[in-house]
Amino acid sequence: MHKKIILLPGDGIGKEVTAEGKRVLQKIAELFNHHFEFDEASIGHHAIEAAGTPLPDETLSKLKNCDAILFGAVGHPMYDNDPTLKVRPEQGLLKMRKELGLYANLRPIKLFDELLHVSSIKSEILKGSDILFFRELTGDVYFGERGRKDDRATAYDVMIYHRYEVERIAHKAFQAARTRKKKVTSVDKANVLESSRLWREVVQDVGKQYPDVQLEHQFVDAASMRLIQNPRSYDVVLTGNLFGDILTDEASQIAGSMGMLASASVGDTVGLYEPIHGSAHDITGKGIANPLASILSVALLLDISFGLKEESEMVIKAVEKMLKEGYRTADIADSDTDKSKILNTQKAGTIIVEQLSKLPRVAHV
Ligand code: IPM
Ligand code: MN
């Protein structure tokens, strides 16, 4: 198989973790006789520094002409501390999602047994949790009208959804539920928000086409509580852009660390794969970032964009083996961890690549 992959390392630890994701892709190509062609493009703070814009046209045209994108992270503390700055790294990410029509963000909350004790949530509550979030990604308050009133002392962001936006992601969620435990929990705030009442109405309508899938609705405040009270009660969670952003950071604690969570953004054309964590400037350059979220994003890329199921499963198995053998990055280490098995970013990537070589495989011709 011949595919073109664009690497978008972005800012902070994005560079460090994406480098390990790339090594895993190269190893898979070698083992299965695929040809993956790589190119890099700039986004975020780096791009602002170099070109004055967080998503240069050159980047966008590369992204529109490739088979998959592996993205790292964007952001820089200088913007967080200065809300008056007009050009911001995150604008590049949002524009890219919109321009590429990436309306469905899949965030699987996969809990590896070996990490049961890493979470601050009790293991008997966590055990067996397996949730797949469908976060809508190109609508909501993220893309509604925003601004300041003339007095500059009043600001607004409009939360807006159109029927078609809810319909298309709802279909994706129901279809995914069919391959899992056949349950969709739709999360909204329909007791207060009109956009949530439309959301609920449309999800109910779409749900009628999937009578074999159980549909329940929850308010976002209740869902945020139930998520850590009884995570096993969820299968597929379908929600809007803002609620999905918040709930998936919360849900990362089920998996033990933000450093473990991968995501796939899909829609009209090309797929984009990225860790759910941010640029983490507090640890940038120290070489201690966990590359597993990027590596697990590679597993999603192989499966969803390229249909390479066996290759994808092999990457997940390699992660499982690494954890079984006691290797950890700092964020997922605990008091039981053998200190000599705490790995830096590159060593963790190396262990995964080595595991891939050792795992049994059937070569594709
Ligand atoms: C995410 C991030 C982004 C978002 C930021 C960086 C704009 O938090 O992908 O979850 O809010 O969508
Ligand atoms: Mn987020």
Coordinates of C-alpha atoms and ligand atoms in Angstrom, one line a residue:
M1 CA 0.0 0.0 0.0
H2 CA 1.3 3.4 -0.9
K3 CA 0.1 6.4 1.2
K4 CA 1.1 9.9 1.8
I5 CA 1.1 11.1 5.5
I6 CA 1.5 14.7 6.6
L7 CA 3.2 15.2 10.0
L8 CA 2.0 18.3 11.9
P9 CA 4.1 18.2 15.1
G10 CA 3.1 21.8 16.1
D11 CA 4.2 23.1 19.4
G12 CA 5.7 22.0 22.7
I13 CA 5.7 18.2 23.3
G14 CA 3.8 17.9 20.0
K15 CA 7.2 17.6 18.2
E16 CA 8.6 15.0 20.7
V17 CA 5.6 12.6 20.6
T18 CA 4.9 12.9 16.9
A19 CA 8.5 11.8 16.2
E20 CA 7.7 8.6 18.0
G21 CA 4.4 8.1 16.1
K22 CA 6.4 8.5 12.9
R23 CA 8.9 5.8 13.9
V24 CA 6.0 3.4 14.6
L25 CA 4.5 4.1 11.2
Q26 CA 7.9 3.5 9.6
K27 CA 8.3 0.2 11.4
I28 CA 4.8 -0.9 10.3
A29 CA 5.6 0.0 6.7
E30 CA 8.8 -2.0 6.9
L31 CA 7.1 -5.1 8.4
F32 CA 4.1 -5.1 6.1
N33 CA 5.8 -3.9 2.9
H34 CA 3.8 -0.7 2.7
H35 CA 5.2 2.5 1.4
F36 CA 4.4 5.5 3.6
E37 CA 5.6 8.8 2.2
F38 CA 6.0 11.6 4.8
D39 CA 6.0 15.3 4.6
E40 CA 5.9 17.9 7.3
A41 CA 4.0 21.1 7.6
S42 CA 3.8 23.9 10.2
I43 CA 0.9 24.9 12.4
G44 CA 0.3 26.8 15.7
H45 CA 2.8 29.1 17.5
H46 CA 5.7 27.9 15.3
A47 CA 3.8 29.0 12.2
I48 CA 2.8 32.3 13.7
E49 CA 6.5 33.0 14.4
A50 CA 7.6 31.9 10.9
A51 CA 4.7 33.1 8.7
G52 CA 2.5 35.3 10.9
T53 CA -0.4 32.9 10.7
P54 CA -1.2 29.7 12.7
L55 CA -2.3 27.9 9.6
P56 CA -0.3 28.9 6.5
D57 CA -1.8 28.3 3.0
E58 CA 1.0 26.0 2.2
T59 CA 0.1 23.8 5.2
L60 CA -3.5 23.7 4.2
S61 CA -2.8 22.8 0.6
K62 CA -0.5 19.9 1.8
L63 CA -3.3 18.7 4.1
K64 CA -5.8 18.7 1.3
N65 CA -3.5 16.5 -0.8
C66 CA -2.6 13.6 1.5
D67 CA -4.1 10.3 2.7
A68 CA -3.8 11.0 6.5
I69 CA -2.5 13.5 9.0
L70 CA -0.7 12.9 12.2
F71 CA -0.9 15.9 14.4
G72 CA 0.9 16.8 17.7
A73 CA -0.4 19.8 19.6
V74 CA -0.6 23.6 19.4
G75 CA -0.3 26.3 22.1
H76 CA 2.1 28.4 24.0
P77 CA 1.9 30.0 27.5
M78 CA 2.5 33.5 26.1
Y79 CA -1.0 33.5 24.7
D80 CA -2.6 32.0 27.8
N81 CA -1.3 34.8 29.8
D82 CA -2.3 37.5 27.4
P83 CA -6.0 37.3 26.4
T84 CA -5.7 40.4 24.2
L85 CA -3.5 38.8 21.6
K86 CA -5.5 38.5 18.4
V87 CA -3.6 35.8 16.5
R88 CA -3.5 32.6 18.5
P89 CA -2.1 29.1 17.9
E90 CA -5.5 27.4 18.5
Q91 CA -7.1 29.3 15.7
G92 CA -4.9 27.2 13.3
L93 CA -6.4 24.0 14.8
L94 CA -9.9 25.2 14.6
K95 CA -9.5 26.5 11.0
M96 CA -8.0 23.2 10.0
R97 CA -10.9 21.2 11.4
K98 CA -13.4 23.5 9.7
E99 CA -11.6 23.6 6.3
L100 CA -11.1 19.9 6.2
G101 CA -14.7 19.2 7.3
L102 CA -13.5 17.1 10.3
Y103 CA -16.8 17.1 12.1
A104 CA -16.5 13.9 14.1
N105 CA -13.9 13.5 16.8
L106 CA -13.7 10.0 18.1
R107 CA -12.0 9.7 21.4
P108 CA -11.8 6.1 22.7
I109 CA -11.3 5.8 26.4
K110 CA -9.3 2.6 26.5
L111 CA -8.2 1.4 29.8
F112 CA -5.2 -0.9 29.8
D113 CA -5.5 -3.4 32.7
E114 CA -1.9 -2.7 33.8
L115 CA -2.9 1.0 34.5
L116 CA -5.9 0.2 36.7
H117 CA -4.0 1.4 39.7
V118 CA -2.6 4.6 38.2
S119 CA -6.0 6.4 38.1
S120 CA -7.1 8.3 41.2
I121 CA -10.5 6.5 40.7
K122 CA -10.9 3.2 42.5
S123 CA -10.1 0.2 40.4
E124 CA -13.3 -1.7 41.2
I125 CA -15.2 1.2 39.6
L126 CA -12.9 1.4 36.6
K127 CA -12.4 -2.2 35.7
G128 CA -14.0 -3.1 32.4
S129 CA -14.6 0.5 31.3
D130 CA -14.6 1.0 27.6
I131 CA -16.1 4.2 26.2
L132 CA -16.1 5.7 22.8
F133 CA -16.8 9.4 22.6
F134 CA -18.2 11.1 19.5
R135 CA -17.5 14.8 20.0
E136 CA -18.9 17.1 17.3
L137 CA -16.0 19.2 16.1
T138 CA -17.0 21.9 13.7
G139 CA -20.0 23.5 15.2
D140 CA -21.3 24.8 18.6
V141 CA -20.0 27.8 20.6
Y142 CA -16.5 27.1 19.0
F143 CA -17.8 28.4 15.6
G144 CA -20.7 30.6 16.5
E145 CA -20.7 34.4 16.2
R146 CA -18.6 36.0 18.9
G147 CA -17.5 39.5 19.9
R148 CA -17.6 42.4 22.2
K149 CA -20.4 45.0 22.5
D150 CA -19.5 48.6 21.8
D151 CA -18.7 49.2 25.5
R152 CA -16.0 46.4 25.3
A153 CA -17.2 45.3 28.7
T154 CA -19.7 42.8 27.3
A155 CA -18.7 39.7 25.4
Y156 CA -20.7 36.9 23.7
D157 CA -20.1 33.6 22.0
V158 CA -23.1 32.1 20.3
M159 CA -23.9 28.4 20.8
I160 CA -25.4 27.3 17.5
Y161 CA -26.2 24.0 15.9
H162 CA -27.9 23.2 12.6
R163 CA -29.9 20.0 12.1
Y164 CA -27.6 18.6 9.5
E165 CA -24.6 19.0 11.8
V166 CA -26.3 16.9 14.5
E167 CA -27.6 14.4 12.0
R168 CA -24.3 13.4 10.4
I169 CA -22.4 12.9 13.7
A170 CA -25.4 11.1 15.3
H171 CA -25.4 8.6 12.4
K172 CA -21.7 8.0 12.9
A173 CA -22.3 7.4 16.7
F174 CA -25.2 4.9 16.1
Q175 CA -23.2 3.1 13.4
A176 CA -20.3 2.7 15.8
A177 CA -22.6 1.5 18.6
R178 CA -23.8 -1.3 16.4
T179 CA -20.3 -2.7 16.4
R180 CA -20.0 -2.4 20.2
K181 CA -22.5 -2.8 23.0
K182 CA -25.3 -1.1 21.1
K183 CA -25.9 1.8 23.4
V184 CA -25.7 5.5 22.8
T185 CA -25.8 8.1 25.5
S186 CA -26.4 11.6 24.1
V187 CA -25.2 14.4 26.4
D188 CA -26.7 17.9 26.2
K189 CA -28.1 20.6 28.4
A190 CA -31.7 20.5 27.0
N191 CA -33.2 21.6 30.3
V192 CA -31.7 25.1 29.6
L193 CA -30.4 25.5 26.1
E194 CA -32.4 25.7 22.9
S195 CA -29.4 24.4 20.8
S196 CA -29.5 21.3 23.1
R197 CA -33.2 20.9 22.6
L198 CA -32.6 20.8 18.8
W199 CA -29.7 18.4 19.5
R200 CA -32.0 16.1 21.4
E201 CA -34.8 16.2 18.9
V202 CA -32.5 15.3 16.0
V203 CA -30.7 12.5 17.9
Q204 CA -34.1 11.1 18.8
D205 CA -35.1 11.2 15.1
V206 CA -31.9 9.6 13.9
G207 CA -32.2 7.0 16.7
K208 CA -35.4 5.7 15.2
Q209 CA -33.4 4.4 12.2
Y210 CA -31.4 2.3 14.7
P211 CA -34.0 0.4 16.7
D212 CA -31.4 -2.2 17.7
V213 CA -29.4 0.5 19.5
Q214 CA -30.5 1.7 22.9
L215 CA -30.6 5.5 23.2
E216 CA -30.5 7.5 26.4
H217 CA -30.1 11.2 27.1
Q218 CA -28.3 12.8 29.9
F219 CA -27.7 16.4 31.0
V220 CA -24.0 17.3 30.9
D221 CA -23.8 18.1 34.6
A222 CA -25.2 14.7 35.5
A223 CA -23.0 13.0 32.9
S224 CA -19.9 14.6 34.3
M225 CA -20.7 13.0 37.7
R226 CA -21.7 9.6 36.4
L227 CA -18.6 9.3 34.2
I228 CA -16.5 8.8 37.3
Q229 CA -19.2 7.3 39.5
N230 CA -20.0 4.5 37.1
P231 CA -17.9 4.6 33.9
R232 CA -19.0 1.1 32.9
S233 CA -22.5 2.3 32.3
Y234 CA -21.3 4.0 29.1
D235 CA -20.7 2.6 25.7
V236 CA -20.9 5.3 23.0
V237 CA -21.2 8.9 24.2
L238 CA -22.4 11.4 21.6
T239 CA -22.1 15.1 22.5
G240 CA -21.4 18.6 21.2
N241 CA -18.1 20.4 20.7
L242 CA -17.8 22.2 24.1
F243 CA -19.3 19.5 26.3
G244 CA -17.1 16.9 24.5
D245 CA -14.0 18.9 25.0
I246 CA -14.6 19.0 28.8
L247 CA -15.9 15.5 29.3
T248 CA -13.1 13.8 27.4
D249 CA -10.4 15.5 29.6
E250 CA -12.3 14.2 32.6
A251 CA -12.6 10.8 31.0
S252 CA -8.9 10.7 30.5
Q253 CA -8.6 10.0 34.2
I254 CA -10.4 6.7 33.6
A255 CA -7.5 5.7 31.3
G256 CA -5.0 6.9 34.0
S257 CA -3.4 9.8 32.1
M258 CA -4.0 12.3 29.3
G259 CA -0.8 10.8 27.9
M260 CA -2.7 7.6 27.0
L261 CA -5.6 9.0 25.0
A262 CA -5.6 9.1 21.2
S263 CA -8.2 10.6 18.9
A264 CA -9.4 10.6 15.3
S265 CA -11.1 13.4 13.6
V266 CA -13.0 12.4 10.5
G267 CA -15.6 13.8 8.2
D268 CA -15.8 14.6 4.5
T269 CA -12.3 13.9 3.3
V270 CA -8.9 13.1 4.9
G271 CA -8.6 11.9 8.6
L272 CA -6.6 13.6 11.2
Y273 CA -5.1 11.8 14.2
E274 CA -3.9 13.3 17.4
P275 CA -3.3 12.8 21.1
I276 CA -6.0 14.6 23.2
H277 CA -3.3 16.2 25.3
G278 CA -2.0 19.7 24.6
S279 CA 1.5 21.2 24.0
A280 CA 2.5 20.9 27.8
H281 CA 5.2 23.5 27.8
D282 CA 5.9 22.7 31.4
I283 CA 7.6 19.5 30.3
T284 CA 8.7 20.5 26.8
G285 CA 12.3 19.7 26.0
K286 CA 12.7 17.4 29.0
G287 CA 12.1 14.3 27.0
I288 CA 9.6 12.9 29.5
A289 CA 6.4 13.2 27.5
N290 CA 4.4 10.0 27.1
P291 CA 4.4 9.2 23.3
L292 CA 1.7 6.5 23.7
A293 CA -1.2 8.8 22.9
S294 CA 0.5 9.6 19.6
I295 CA 1.4 6.0 19.0
L296 CA -2.2 4.9 19.7
S297 CA -3.3 7.7 17.3
V298 CA -1.2 5.9 14.7
A299 CA -3.2 2.7 15.5
L300 CA -6.4 4.7 14.8
L301 CA -5.0 6.1 11.6
L302 CA -4.0 2.7 10.3
D303 CA -7.4 1.3 11.0
I304 CA -9.8 4.2 10.1
S305 CA -8.0 5.9 7.2
F306 CA -6.1 3.0 5.6
G307 CA -8.3 0.0 6.7
L308 CA -5.2 -1.8 8.0
K309 CA -6.8 -3.7 10.8
E310 CA -4.0 -6.1 11.5
E311 CA -1.4 -3.4 11.5
S312 CA -3.5 -1.3 13.8
E313 CA -4.1 -4.2 16.3
M314 CA -0.4 -4.9 16.3
V315 CA 0.4 -1.4 17.5
I316 CA -2.1 -1.7 20.3
K317 CA -0.7 -5.1 21.2
A318 CA 2.8 -3.6 21.3
V319 CA 1.6 -1.0 23.8
E320 CA -0.1 -3.7 25.8
K321 CA 3.2 -5.7 25.9
M322 CA 5.3 -2.8 26.9
L323 CA 3.0 -2.1 29.8
K324 CA 2.8 -5.8 30.8
E325 CA 6.6 -5.9 30.9
G326 CA 6.5 -3.1 33.4
Y327 CA 7.7 -0.3 31.3
R328 CA 6.2 3.1 32.1
T329 CA 6.6 6.8 31.2
A330 CA 6.7 9.1 34.2
D331 CA 3.0 10.1 34.0
I332 CA 1.8 6.5 34.3
A333 CA 4.4 5.3 36.9
D334 CA 3.3 4.7 40.5
S335 CA 5.0 3.5 43.7
D336 CA 5.0 -0.1 42.4
T337 CA 7.0 0.8 39.3
D338 CA 10.5 -0.5 39.0
K339 CA 12.4 2.8 38.7
S340 CA 14.7 1.3 36.0
K341 CA 11.7 0.8 33.8
I342 CA 10.6 4.4 33.7
L343 CA 11.3 5.5 30.2
N344 CA 11.8 8.8 28.5
T345 CA 9.9 9.7 25.3
Q346 CA 12.4 8.2 22.8
K347 CA 13.1 5.0 24.8
A348 CA 9.3 4.4 25.0
G349 CA 9.2 4.7 21.2
T350 CA 12.1 2.4 20.9
I351 CA 10.5 -0.3 23.1
I352 CA 7.3 -0.1 21.0
V353 CA 9.3 -0.5 17.8
E354 CA 11.1 -3.4 19.3
Q355 CA 7.9 -5.0 20.4
L356 CA 6.5 -4.7 16.8
S357 CA 9.5 -6.6 15.5
K358 CA 8.9 -9.4 18.0
L359 CA 5.2 -9.8 17.6
P360 CA 3.9 -12.6 15.3
R361 CA 2.5 -11.3 12.0
V362 CA 1.2 -12.3 8.6
A363 CA 2.9 -10.3 5.9
H364 CA 0.7 -8.7 3.3
V365 CA 1.9 -9.2 -0.3
Ligands
IPM1 C1 -8.7 19.7 22.1 C2 -8.1 21.0 22.5 C3 -8.6 22.1 21.6 C4 -10.1 22.2 21.7 C5 -8.0 23.5 21.8 C6 -6.5 23.4 21.7 C7 -8.5 24.5 20.8 O1 -8.4 21.3 23.8 O2 -8.5 19.2 21.0 O3 -9.4 19.1 22.9 O4 -10.7 22.8 22.6 O5 -10.8 21.5 20.9
MN2 MN -9.5 19.7 24.9

